[in-house]
Amino acid sequence: MLEPKSSCIAIDAMGSDKGPAEIVAATKLAVEKVPDLRRVILVGDESILKPLLEKEGLSSHPDISVFHASEVITMDDKPLVALKKKKDASMLRAIELVKNGDASCVVSCGNTGSLMAAGTIKLRTLDGVDRPALATVMPRKRGHFVLIDAGANPTAKAEHLVHNAVLGSDYCRLVLGKKDPKVGLMTIGTEEGKGTDLVNQAHTLLKRVDGHQINYAGLIEGFQTFEEGVDVVVCDGFTGNILLKACESLFMLLKGFVTEEIQANILRKMGYLLSKGAFDAIKTQLNPERYGGAPLLGLKGNVLKAHGSSNKEAIMNAIRIANEIVSNELNRHILEDIEKANNLIYNAE
Amino acid sequence: MLEPKSSCIAIDAMGSDKGPAEIVAATKLAVEKVPDLRRVILVGDESILKPLLEKEGLSSHPDISVFHASEVITMDDKPLVALKKKKDASMLRAIELVKNGDASCVVSCGNTGSLMAAGTIKLRTLDGVDRPALATVMPRKRGHFVLIDAGANPTAKAEHLVHNAVLGSDYCRLVLGKKDPKVGLMTIGTEEGKGTDLVNQAHTLLKRVDGHQINYAGLIEGFQTFEEGVDVVVCDGFTGNILLKACESLFMLLKGFVTEEIQANILRKMGYLLSKGAFDAIKTQLNPERYGGAPLLGLKGNVLKAHGSSNKEAIMNAIRIANEIVSNELNRHILEDIEKANNLIYNAE
């Protein structure tokens, strides 16, 4: 049995840039709005959390409880040092609740490096998986796609990229509702033999799994990232992290340009007000809060990373996705698919 | 003597997506506008080029000549196959003119893979450089920065990344006029020891060269790409190519969103017209044509790649930059700096 029966989400209540009040407000939203959510455990300093719950009128809510943890891992903490020195940190206690079967998924807005390290060390990887991978949902022309790995495993081997393809496909089926998501392997130049050895080896292995656990569409290049060609973009964690963050950086640059130039004179400001609907529509389309979390896939237990600056809606969405991951038994699918994929890649010749 | 005395640019006249007429029009602009440009050799089918020159009134221009080449490497040609089979291709003949000292720089809008392969094989690398690197100028909040390597060497070693830092710094001094450009090494997580072995080794070597041939600012992450922290962003060709093309892909996505949403109703269209100045200003700031070329650095001879779809202004700018590369003796600087940097990285202990 991989998942506990009830879908109980443990939240690292101290890990948000916006403070624990935002987490408590998100919890209120979640118990009101997320269907089939059984219970939320707020993990953190109870002397802070209990007054916040009282303020929101949630003190005696049957679906919300507090698990006390006295320490907090900050954004400046070095992951492995924090793991050793802050044993009573809210993030670590929340992961332990999952490990012990008291919760079925941990949600944290905290230090990504610490969450990945602690998740991997405390929960261990699923049978057949060597390394976990971070999956993130990104917008494209119509709809969304899954980028995997966004930074968990920077030094991937070929079989890890195949595992990323399987993990990403299973997550894509769940979160984007695609029955047979198309998988692309990121490289430079799509001629066979052009990229790195890693990519070429992974390409060979992916073709073996194609038509079984994944629908492999082949190699893709960077300029296809936001096109509609594939639903799962597979890369190593080094490339994926840089791709993701460079795109975020470009987006911030362009947003800054628009804001600055629109303010330059009254005519432009008026024009912007008239066309504001267009920009609001784009904002909705790009809204990172809709899929407000990136799961760390491939572990014996569910871990969802939410953005450090997530607001209550984004955290509520992360709780919603955590709940879907649990109730749809994502890890059961992953375990089955990884086993079959491993048979294809390891026993082919 | 690395450079021929006169600055004579050989243009692959058949390599543009827009056809040879655009190249001839760009040549006309260049001989009118680029200061100190001595001569342009148009390399390609003379039965096509000569009538085009006549049409532009350039038939007997003293600074323009035609070098006949009967074949064309297309975007679909595989680089190494094209090199073997199309010996009389305009791109290859243009590179040979540089090799033989009849021209001082080749400019091509053609197949990037072929240009990199042919440039490397025919010209060979400069003493002390193992692999060439593609440098590209990108916009940021205020000004521009150099990204290197944008795709020439996907399987870099640590010393190649140091060479990229030196090549990128020398090019940044020339093209962006920065005296002491700050260099950042792209990684994930800026704590020492967090990235890949390649990054960690390169980081150690870069610190040895810091304060000598380069001004090393340290590790940077993807989200810093378009910030103002560094003037030269160093990465391997695999990462750099994906970063560059994914950002282009995102930009196209956002541009498409704006165009589509603005057209949605008359109010938005009117608003857009009023605020159009803002978008024109942004377009100017992002204008890829201003630095219309990416040099392949580290070769015994100058090679400048222009975008396949470059218009005449972009190609003229590429010719202008090619001319600056030659007249400022970029390769002499590179040769000196690489030798000194190699002494620091190889003889340190």
XYZ file of C-alpha atoms in Angstrom:
698
model
C 0.000 0.000 0.000
C 1.694 3.169 -1.150
C -0.809 5.800 -0.057
C -2.607 6.160 3.248
C -6.368 5.740 2.830
C -7.412 9.293 3.435
C -6.116 12.243 1.483
C -4.445 14.235 4.199
C -2.150 17.096 3.213
C 0.707 18.211 5.469
C 1.624 21.835 4.838
C 4.925 23.377 5.798
C 3.191 26.388 7.351
C 6.396 28.365 7.937
C 7.965 28.186 4.461
C 6.154 30.965 2.620
C 7.731 34.322 1.717
C 4.362 35.816 2.654
C 4.423 34.261 6.121
C 2.199 31.698 7.894
C -0.915 33.913 7.675
C -1.026 33.306 3.908
C -0.800 29.554 4.487
C -3.629 29.649 7.008
C -5.759 31.733 4.613
C -4.970 29.214 1.841
C -5.982 26.369 4.142
C -9.323 28.068 4.743
C -9.874 28.343 0.992
C -8.835 24.731 0.489
C -11.207 23.193 3.034
C -14.013 25.259 1.523
C -13.242 24.663 -2.136
C -11.160 21.548 -2.800
C -13.497 18.579 -3.358
C -12.781 15.380 -1.430
C -10.049 16.956 0.667
C -10.094 15.048 3.963
C -7.671 16.844 6.193
C -4.951 19.497 6.345
C -2.168 19.381 8.914
C -0.445 22.722 9.416
C 3.146 22.036 10.443
C 4.937 24.825 12.282
C 5.125 26.926 15.419
C 1.783 26.426 17.188
C 2.128 29.672 19.136
C 1.954 31.427 15.768
C -0.439 29.127 13.956
C -3.147 28.753 16.588
C -3.902 32.500 16.875
C -3.994 32.714 13.073
C -6.486 29.847 12.906
C -8.590 31.506 15.583
C -8.609 34.749 13.613
C -9.904 32.897 10.560
C -12.529 31.096 12.696
C -10.877 27.736 12.080
C -9.815 26.832 15.633
C -12.131 23.894 15.942
C -12.461 22.978 12.275
C -12.649 19.164 12.150
C -10.474 18.921 9.012
C -7.608 21.137 10.189
C -4.974 20.317 12.783
C -1.630 21.741 13.859
C 1.568 19.733 14.255
C 4.110 21.692 16.247
C 7.613 22.243 14.852
C 9.915 24.768 16.489
C 12.349 25.569 13.684
C 12.204 27.047 10.174
C 14.459 26.422 7.178
C 15.043 29.770 5.489
C 15.824 30.563 1.855
C 19.434 31.251 2.865
C 19.970 27.906 4.583
C 22.227 25.463 2.768
C 20.122 22.359 2.091
C 22.303 19.665 3.630
C 23.360 21.816 6.586
C 19.719 22.652 7.343
C 18.842 18.948 7.268
C 21.447 18.191 9.909
C 21.079 21.234 12.143
C 17.353 22.014 12.093
C 15.858 18.662 12.954
C 12.646 20.228 14.238
C 12.097 22.345 11.101
C 8.515 22.547 9.851
C 9.520 21.293 6.406
C 11.286 18.225 7.772
C 8.478 17.405 10.205
C 5.947 17.676 7.380
C 7.978 15.226 5.272
C 8.199 12.879 8.258
C 4.405 12.896 8.560
C 4.274 11.589 4.999
C 7.022 9.086 5.681
C 5.178 7.708 8.712
C 1.869 7.487 6.852
C 0.218 10.220 8.937
C -0.136 12.404 5.837
C -0.341 11.509 2.152
C 1.376 14.541 0.609
C 3.545 17.398 1.797
C 3.142 20.880 0.321
C 5.898 23.445 0.902
C 6.655 26.946 -0.395
C 10.078 26.745 1.260
C 13.692 26.385 0.149
C 13.631 24.189 -2.974
C 17.066 22.690 -2.438
C 16.189 21.639 1.108
C 12.841 20.208 0.042
C 14.470 18.134 -2.705
C 17.280 16.954 -0.474
C 15.052 16.185 2.526
C 12.379 14.557 0.362
C 14.925 12.315 -1.312
C 16.808 11.391 1.852
C 13.796 10.875 4.110
C 11.337 9.286 1.680
C 13.768 7.467 -0.687
C 13.029 6.816 -4.333
C 10.382 4.411 -5.612
C 11.553 0.956 -6.682
C 13.061 1.241 -10.146
C 13.729 4.978 -9.896
C 17.284 6.216 -9.163
C 16.647 9.936 -8.848
C 13.567 12.084 -8.338
C 12.638 14.756 -10.885
C 10.850 18.085 -10.497
C 7.899 18.501 -12.883
C 6.496 21.917 -13.676
C 3.476 22.932 -15.752
C 4.112 25.730 -18.266
C 1.827 27.680 -20.591
C 1.914 27.469 -24.377
C -0.210 28.738 -27.267
C -3.201 26.595 -26.458
C -3.084 24.865 -23.101
C -0.061 23.789 -21.126
C 2.821 21.334 -21.112
C 4.926 19.604 -18.469
C 8.645 20.373 -18.206
C 10.610 17.659 -16.387
C 13.245 17.797 -14.786
C 13.208 21.411 -13.624
C 16.225 21.000 -11.369
C 16.243 17.974 -9.069
C 18.905 15.919 -10.859
C 21.513 18.040 -12.662
C 23.767 15.111 -13.585
C 21.313 12.748 -15.235
C 22.139 9.478 -16.956
C 20.259 8.242 -20.027
C 17.936 5.977 -18.029
C 17.063 8.917 -15.761
C 15.812 10.810 -18.812
C 13.624 7.821 -19.709
C 12.305 7.808 -16.152
C 11.631 11.541 -16.479
C 9.598 10.768 -19.609
C 7.535 8.178 -17.716
C 7.084 10.356 -14.619
C 6.208 13.374 -16.749
C 3.695 11.423 -18.836
C 1.935 10.045 -15.766
C 1.807 13.517 -14.235
C 0.595 15.046 -17.510
C -2.245 12.496 -17.694
C -3.265 13.452 -14.182
C -2.861 17.218 -14.137
C -3.579 18.133 -17.768
C -5.976 15.283 -18.523
C -4.081 14.169 -21.661
C -4.669 10.487 -22.305
C -1.616 9.853 -24.458
C 0.724 12.806 -23.977
C 3.429 13.310 -26.590
C 6.953 13.340 -25.176
C 9.840 15.340 -26.683
C 13.504 15.069 -25.683
C 15.205 18.477 -25.603
C 18.404 18.755 -27.607
C 20.218 21.007 -30.067
C 19.701 20.131 -33.720
C 17.152 17.373 -34.220
C 19.268 15.261 -36.590
C 20.092 11.949 -34.918
C 23.588 11.920 -33.507
C 23.885 15.701 -33.209
C 23.375 16.389 -29.514
C 25.360 15.064 -26.567
C 26.082 11.384 -25.828
C 23.528 11.602 -23.029
C 20.799 12.749 -25.402
C 21.692 10.167 -28.047
C 21.663 7.308 -25.545
C 18.379 8.489 -24.046
C 16.890 8.833 -27.544
C 17.705 5.172 -28.247
C 16.151 4.053 -24.965
C 13.071 6.241 -25.398
C 12.365 4.639 -28.772
C 12.215 1.264 -26.995
C 9.559 2.517 -24.580
C 7.619 4.375 -27.294
C 4.126 2.938 -27.783
C 4.223 1.318 -24.357
C 4.439 3.580 -21.286
C 5.075 6.717 -23.305
C 4.192 8.253 -26.659
C 7.629 9.374 -27.824
C 7.544 12.131 -30.451
C 11.350 12.339 -30.737
C 13.944 15.058 -30.376
C 12.927 18.705 -30.084
C 14.908 21.948 -30.094
C 14.636 24.969 -27.836
C 12.577 26.963 -30.322
C 9.844 24.320 -30.066
C 9.524 24.699 -26.282
C 6.363 26.808 -26.326
C 4.921 25.391 -29.540
C 2.166 22.810 -29.551
C 4.276 19.862 -30.660
C 4.665 17.964 -27.402
C 2.963 17.732 -24.008
C 5.982 16.626 -21.997
C 9.403 18.236 -22.486
C 12.138 16.003 -21.075
C 15.580 17.240 -20.104
C 18.208 16.813 -17.411
C 17.804 18.944 -14.296
C 20.642 21.304 -15.195
C 19.214 22.216 -18.598
C 15.612 22.234 -17.360
C 16.327 24.522 -14.432
C 18.210 27.019 -16.607
C 15.533 26.893 -19.319
C 12.760 27.502 -16.774
C 14.513 30.290 -14.915
C 15.856 32.037 -18.027
C 12.312 32.100 -19.413
C 11.038 33.529 -16.124
C 13.818 36.115 -16.346
C 12.850 37.070 -19.915
C 9.209 37.323 -18.908
C 10.094 39.696 -16.051
C 12.205 41.769 -18.456
C 9.363 42.118 -20.945
C 6.832 42.847 -18.211
C 9.162 45.557 -16.918
C 9.515 47.032 -20.418
C 5.746 47.167 -20.901
C 5.119 48.722 -17.478
C 7.819 51.348 -18.009
C 6.882 52.280 -21.565
C 3.147 52.408 -20.823
C 3.807 54.935 -18.025
C 5.836 57.190 -20.336
C 2.963 59.485 -21.345
C -0.760 60.033 -20.901
C -1.666 58.804 -24.381
C 0.005 55.484 -23.783
C -1.625 55.173 -20.368
C -5.062 55.800 -21.879
C -4.377 53.324 -24.637
C -3.309 50.730 -22.111
C -6.519 51.213 -20.126
C -8.589 50.665 -23.278
C -6.676 47.535 -24.242
C -6.329 46.307 -20.673
C -8.714 43.418 -21.349
C -6.140 41.966 -23.719
C -3.407 42.043 -21.104
C -5.697 40.635 -18.437
C -6.577 37.766 -20.790
C -2.877 37.086 -21.377
C -2.229 37.214 -17.638
C -4.970 34.611 -17.099
C -3.493 32.417 -19.817
C -0.017 32.628 -18.294
C -1.251 32.440 -14.693
C 1.318 30.384 -12.803
C -1.096 30.050 -9.887
C -3.447 27.762 -11.739
C -1.004 24.873 -11.378
C 0.477 26.338 -8.222
C 2.947 23.590 -7.511
C 5.702 21.449 -8.935
C 5.763 17.860 -7.666
C 9.020 16.098 -6.907
C 8.224 12.815 -8.641
C 9.722 9.366 -8.138
C 9.710 9.278 -4.334
C 7.987 6.877 -1.902
C 5.627 9.630 -0.829
C 4.256 12.762 -2.436
C 6.088 16.091 -2.292
C 4.765 19.254 -3.902
C 6.841 22.408 -4.126
C 4.904 25.679 -4.391
C 6.560 28.967 -5.333
C 8.024 30.858 -2.377
C 5.941 33.937 -3.145
C 2.680 32.048 -3.794
C -0.442 33.828 -2.646
C -3.334 32.031 -0.966
C -4.988 31.102 -4.300
C -1.764 29.557 -5.569
C -1.267 27.623 -2.320
C -4.904 26.512 -2.429
C -4.283 25.248 -5.975
C -1.192 23.428 -4.782
C -3.331 21.737 -2.116
C -5.889 20.873 -4.813
C -3.203 19.285 -6.993
C -1.700 17.485 -3.991
C -5.153 16.097 -3.304
C -5.529 14.939 -6.931
C -2.102 13.312 -6.839
C -3.183 11.342 -3.782
C -6.722 10.460 -4.820
C -5.643 9.405 -8.317
C -2.851 7.299 -6.851
C -0.182 8.849 -9.055
C 2.563 6.827 -7.391
C 0.800 3.526 -8.094
C 0.719 4.403 -11.819
C 4.329 5.545 -11.734
C 5.475 2.368 -10.005
C 3.739 0.156 -12.583
C 4.926 2.182 -15.571
C 8.509 2.474 -14.369
C 8.706 -1.285 -13.867
C 7.476 -1.944 -17.402
C 9.686 0.764 -18.904
C 12.720 -0.632 -17.072
C 11.992 -4.063 -18.535
C 12.035 -2.508 -21.997
C 15.193 -0.472 -21.552
C 17.297 -2.917 -19.565
C 16.255 -6.236 -21.102
C 16.095 -5.195 -24.745
C 19.350 -6.837 -25.742
C 50.038 38.041 -39.459
C 46.523 36.930 -38.594
C 44.463 39.381 -40.607
C 44.928 40.535 -44.184
C 45.618 44.245 -44.357
C 42.367 45.387 -45.883
C 38.993 44.740 -44.358
C 37.345 42.729 -47.073
C 34.133 40.894 -46.279
C 33.133 37.738 -48.172
C 29.372 37.234 -48.116
C 27.684 33.925 -48.751
C 25.203 35.525 -51.166
C 23.020 32.429 -51.551
C 22.398 31.551 -47.882
C 19.542 33.910 -46.981
C 15.941 32.772 -46.485
C 15.002 35.990 -48.286
C 17.145 35.141 -51.321
C 20.209 36.769 -52.912
C 18.353 40.022 -53.714
C 18.267 40.821 -49.982
C 22.021 40.219 -49.741
C 22.685 42.510 -52.718
C 20.448 45.191 -51.193
C 22.321 44.810 -47.887
C 25.633 45.129 -49.726
C 24.443 48.392 -51.246
C 23.556 49.706 -47.788
C 26.878 48.533 -46.401
C 29.107 50.233 -48.983
C 27.112 53.430 -48.437
C 26.945 53.369 -44.658
C 29.656 51.244 -43.027
C 32.701 53.423 -42.322
C 36.109 52.096 -43.408
C 34.661 49.130 -45.235
C 37.112 48.366 -48.023
C 35.509 45.688 -50.112
C 32.651 43.187 -50.275
C 32.918 39.941 -52.249
C 29.556 38.401 -53.076
C 30.028 34.646 -53.289
C 27.431 32.721 -55.291
C 25.921 32.061 -58.690
C 27.099 34.942 -60.896
C 24.241 34.446 -63.373
C 21.930 35.418 -60.502
C 24.119 37.956 -58.731
C 25.261 40.054 -61.683
C 21.738 41.003 -62.849
C 20.844 41.852 -59.234
C 23.874 44.119 -58.950
C 22.967 45.754 -62.252
C 19.443 46.405 -61.013
C 20.848 48.145 -57.925
C 23.272 50.159 -60.109
C 26.269 48.422 -58.543
C 27.676 46.611 -61.589
C 30.852 48.604 -61.707
C 31.132 49.581 -58.051
C 34.855 49.534 -57.215
C 34.287 47.986 -53.748
C 32.016 45.130 -54.796
C 33.011 41.994 -56.682
C 31.462 38.607 -57.386
C 33.141 35.267 -56.775
C 31.309 32.529 -58.637
C 30.141 29.409 -56.769
C 27.715 27.020 -58.438
C 26.149 25.255 -55.454
C 24.092 26.214 -52.395
C 23.912 24.552 -48.978
C 20.267 24.554 -47.913
C 18.757 24.582 -44.420
C 17.856 20.893 -44.884
C 21.391 19.784 -45.766
C 23.205 17.768 -43.133
C 26.352 19.741 -42.230
C 29.026 17.110 -42.782
C 27.333 15.636 -45.863
C 27.056 19.100 -47.428
C 30.756 19.709 -46.778
C 31.689 16.594 -48.719
C 29.159 16.716 -51.529
C 28.796 20.428 -52.305
C 32.390 21.466 -52.722
C 31.448 24.473 -54.862
C 28.864 25.771 -52.356
C 28.825 29.549 -51.849
C 29.327 29.166 -48.085
C 32.385 26.941 -48.474
C 33.926 29.139 -51.167
C 33.426 32.197 -48.956
C 35.219 30.459 -46.078
C 38.040 29.475 -48.437
C 38.482 33.120 -49.425
C 39.130 33.874 -45.751
C 41.421 30.879 -45.405
C 43.508 31.966 -48.389
C 43.730 35.553 -47.148
C 41.619 36.951 -49.992
C 38.972 38.068 -47.519
C 39.188 38.930 -43.839
C 35.765 37.787 -42.635
C 32.945 35.630 -43.966
C 29.321 36.576 -43.308
C 26.615 33.960 -43.873
C 22.875 33.718 -43.199
C 22.997 30.036 -44.142
C 22.755 26.696 -42.348
C 24.339 27.222 -38.901
C 25.539 23.646 -38.505
C 27.305 23.727 -41.856
C 28.878 27.103 -41.158
C 30.223 25.923 -37.792
C 31.486 22.632 -39.208
C 33.012 24.166 -42.333
C 34.491 27.101 -40.421
C 36.109 24.782 -37.889
C 37.382 22.235 -40.417
C 38.633 24.681 -43.033
C 40.007 27.458 -40.816
C 41.066 25.423 -37.733
C 41.129 26.823 -34.230
C 43.521 29.492 -32.989
C 46.579 28.306 -31.067
C 45.509 27.528 -27.506
C 41.815 27.124 -28.368
C 40.361 23.589 -28.695
C 36.852 24.423 -29.844
C 35.198 27.490 -31.330
C 32.209 29.110 -29.584
C 29.230 31.021 -30.956
C 28.704 34.407 -29.279
C 25.384 36.191 -29.457
C 24.339 39.609 -28.199
C 21.063 39.699 -26.250
C 18.983 42.543 -24.805
C 18.481 43.179 -21.119
C 16.953 45.925 -18.954
C 19.528 48.525 -19.849
C 21.823 47.620 -22.705
C 22.911 44.201 -23.846
C 24.993 41.214 -22.853
C 26.936 38.500 -24.668
C 25.815 34.862 -24.395
C 28.579 32.383 -25.233
C 28.442 29.501 -26.342
C 25.139 29.564 -28.196
C 25.619 26.142 -29.727
C 29.006 25.456 -31.322
C 30.403 23.064 -28.716
C 27.708 21.021 -26.943
C 30.140 18.781 -25.048
C 32.427 21.330 -23.431
C 35.217 20.641 -20.973
C 36.073 22.991 -18.098
C 38.907 24.691 -19.999
C 36.546 25.322 -22.919
C 34.273 27.280 -20.588
C 37.261 29.375 -19.517
C 38.072 29.965 -23.181
C 34.436 30.963 -23.735
C 34.841 33.514 -20.933
C 37.951 34.963 -22.603
C 36.447 34.949 -26.117
C 33.191 36.447 -24.833
C 35.003 39.165 -22.872
C 37.091 40.180 -25.874
C 34.003 40.270 -28.071
C 32.044 42.201 -25.443
C 34.800 44.828 -25.262
C 34.627 45.217 -29.027
C 30.920 45.081 -29.757
C 29.419 46.557 -26.566
C 32.328 48.831 -25.703
C 32.645 47.539 -22.119
C 36.181 47.966 -20.865
C 36.080 45.384 -18.119
C 33.022 43.202 -18.758
C 31.752 41.121 -15.855
C 31.605 37.398 -16.573
C 29.047 35.010 -15.017
C 29.108 31.225 -15.243
C 25.596 29.793 -15.712
C 24.612 27.090 -13.256
C 21.772 25.960 -10.999
C 22.006 27.125 -7.417
C 24.884 29.499 -6.829
C 26.292 27.767 -3.761
C 29.728 26.377 -4.547
C 29.640 22.679 -5.296
C 25.958 22.593 -6.254
C 26.044 22.424 -10.058
C 27.647 19.802 -12.262
C 31.280 18.682 -12.100
C 31.874 20.637 -15.305
C 30.626 23.857 -13.732
C 32.564 23.325 -10.515
C 35.812 22.648 -12.360
C 35.296 25.652 -14.625
C 34.485 27.829 -11.589
C 37.850 26.902 -10.030
C 39.706 27.679 -13.253
C 37.830 30.942 -13.829
C 38.862 32.184 -10.392
C 42.490 31.729 -11.450
C 42.000 33.940 -14.504
C 39.905 36.516 -12.604
C 41.589 39.910 -12.491
C 43.800 39.030 -15.442
C 42.124 38.371 -18.812
C 38.619 38.373 -17.366
C 36.604 40.023 -14.622
C 34.931 36.972 -13.102
C 31.757 37.766 -11.152
C 31.077 34.131 -10.224
C 28.201 31.713 -10.652
C 24.813 32.923 -11.853
C 21.420 31.234 -12.135
C 18.917 31.255 -14.964
C 16.736 33.927 -13.355
C 19.675 36.339 -13.571
C 20.026 35.931 -17.345
C 18.301 39.182 -18.306
C 19.258 41.126 -15.175
C 22.079 43.633 -15.141
C 24.529 41.586 -13.099
C 26.931 40.414 -15.788
C 27.968 41.386 -19.314
C 29.090 37.959 -20.475
C 27.045 34.826 -19.715
C 29.176 31.705 -20.124
C 27.778 28.236 -20.693
C 28.387 25.099 -22.713
C 26.928 25.028 -26.227
C 24.148 22.608 -25.313
C 22.794 24.751 -22.488
C 23.397 28.024 -24.342
C 21.607 26.911 -27.482
C 18.575 25.681 -25.544
C 18.495 28.825 -23.387
C 18.662 31.080 -26.465
C 16.085 29.204 -28.496
C 13.666 28.625 -25.603
C 13.740 32.379 -24.927
C 13.073 33.072 -28.618
C 10.213 30.590 -28.414
C 8.742 32.304 -25.351
C 9.064 35.681 -27.026
C 7.167 34.414 -30.088
C 4.489 32.977 -27.792
C 4.002 36.277 -25.973
C 4.041 38.261 -29.214
C 1.361 35.912 -30.567
C -0.741 36.362 -27.416
C -0.560 40.156 -27.659
C -1.414 40.195 -31.382
C -4.340 37.843 -30.902
C -5.808 39.515 -27.827
C -5.420 43.025 -29.239
C -7.443 42.015 -32.310
C -10.278 40.622 -30.179
C -12.418 43.790 -30.187
C -12.457 47.395 -31.385
C -11.802 48.873 -27.936
C -8.611 46.890 -27.553
C -7.525 47.800 -31.089
C -8.034 51.502 -30.369
C -6.187 51.189 -27.083
C -3.311 49.473 -28.832
C -3.089 52.254 -31.403
C -2.900 54.861 -28.640
C -0.209 52.958 -26.749
C 1.601 51.804 -29.888
C 4.545 54.076 -29.109
C 5.260 51.927 -26.058
C 5.385 48.747 -28.103
C 7.494 50.363 -30.809
C 9.948 51.489 -28.131
C 10.124 47.950 -26.764
C 10.626 46.579 -30.267
C 13.538 48.969 -30.773
C 15.046 47.926 -27.451
C 14.769 44.231 -28.323
C 15.714 44.707 -31.982
C 17.812 41.673 -32.910
C 18.942 43.432 -36.084
C 21.106 45.929 -34.274
C 23.723 43.272 -33.593
C 22.691 41.283 -36.651
C 25.270 38.558 -36.348
C 26.810 35.976 -34.060
C 30.545 35.402 -34.538
C 32.034 31.933 -34.341
C 35.007 32.811 -32.143
C 38.291 31.002 -31.677
C 39.095 30.244 -35.329
C 42.063 31.276 -37.481
C 39.844 33.561 -39.504
C 36.638 35.446 -38.829
C 33.211 33.876 -39.309
C 29.967 35.723 -38.635
C 26.609 33.957 -38.668
C 23.567 36.136 -39.399
C 20.001 34.945 -38.830
C 18.540 33.061 -41.824
C 15.618 35.454 -42.054
C 17.695 38.638 -41.642
C 16.511 41.606 -43.677
C 18.891 43.972 -45.449
C 19.372 46.188 -42.358
C 20.298 43.161 -40.246
C 22.725 41.897 -42.894
C 24.201 45.390 -43.233
C 24.717 45.412 -39.456
C 26.374 42.020 -39.689
C 28.742 43.453 -42.293
C 29.374 46.433 -40.003
C 30.241 44.128 -37.102
C 32.380 41.928 -39.357
C 34.238 45.063 -40.357
C 34.750 46.077 -36.714
C 35.987 42.598 -35.849
C 38.582 42.888 -38.587
C 39.637 46.497 -38.064
C 39.917 46.050 -34.291
C 41.954 42.891 -34.782
C 39.737 40.828 -32.478
C 41.700 37.671 -33.164
C 45.008 39.281 -32.163
C 43.467 40.179 -28.774
C 41.971 36.718 -28.412
C 45.253 35.005 -29.228
C 47.143 37.057 -26.631
C 44.484 36.649 -23.953
C 44.027 32.923 -24.514
C 47.768 32.345 -24.206
C 47.902 34.221 -20.904
C 44.744 32.540 -19.594
C 46.091 29.116 -20.526
C 49.256 29.874 -18.565
C 47.111 30.635 -15.527
C 44.852 27.606 -15.793
C 47.385 24.971 -16.841
C 50.443 26.054 -14.890
C 48.789 27.001 -11.618
C 49.859 23.887 -9.745
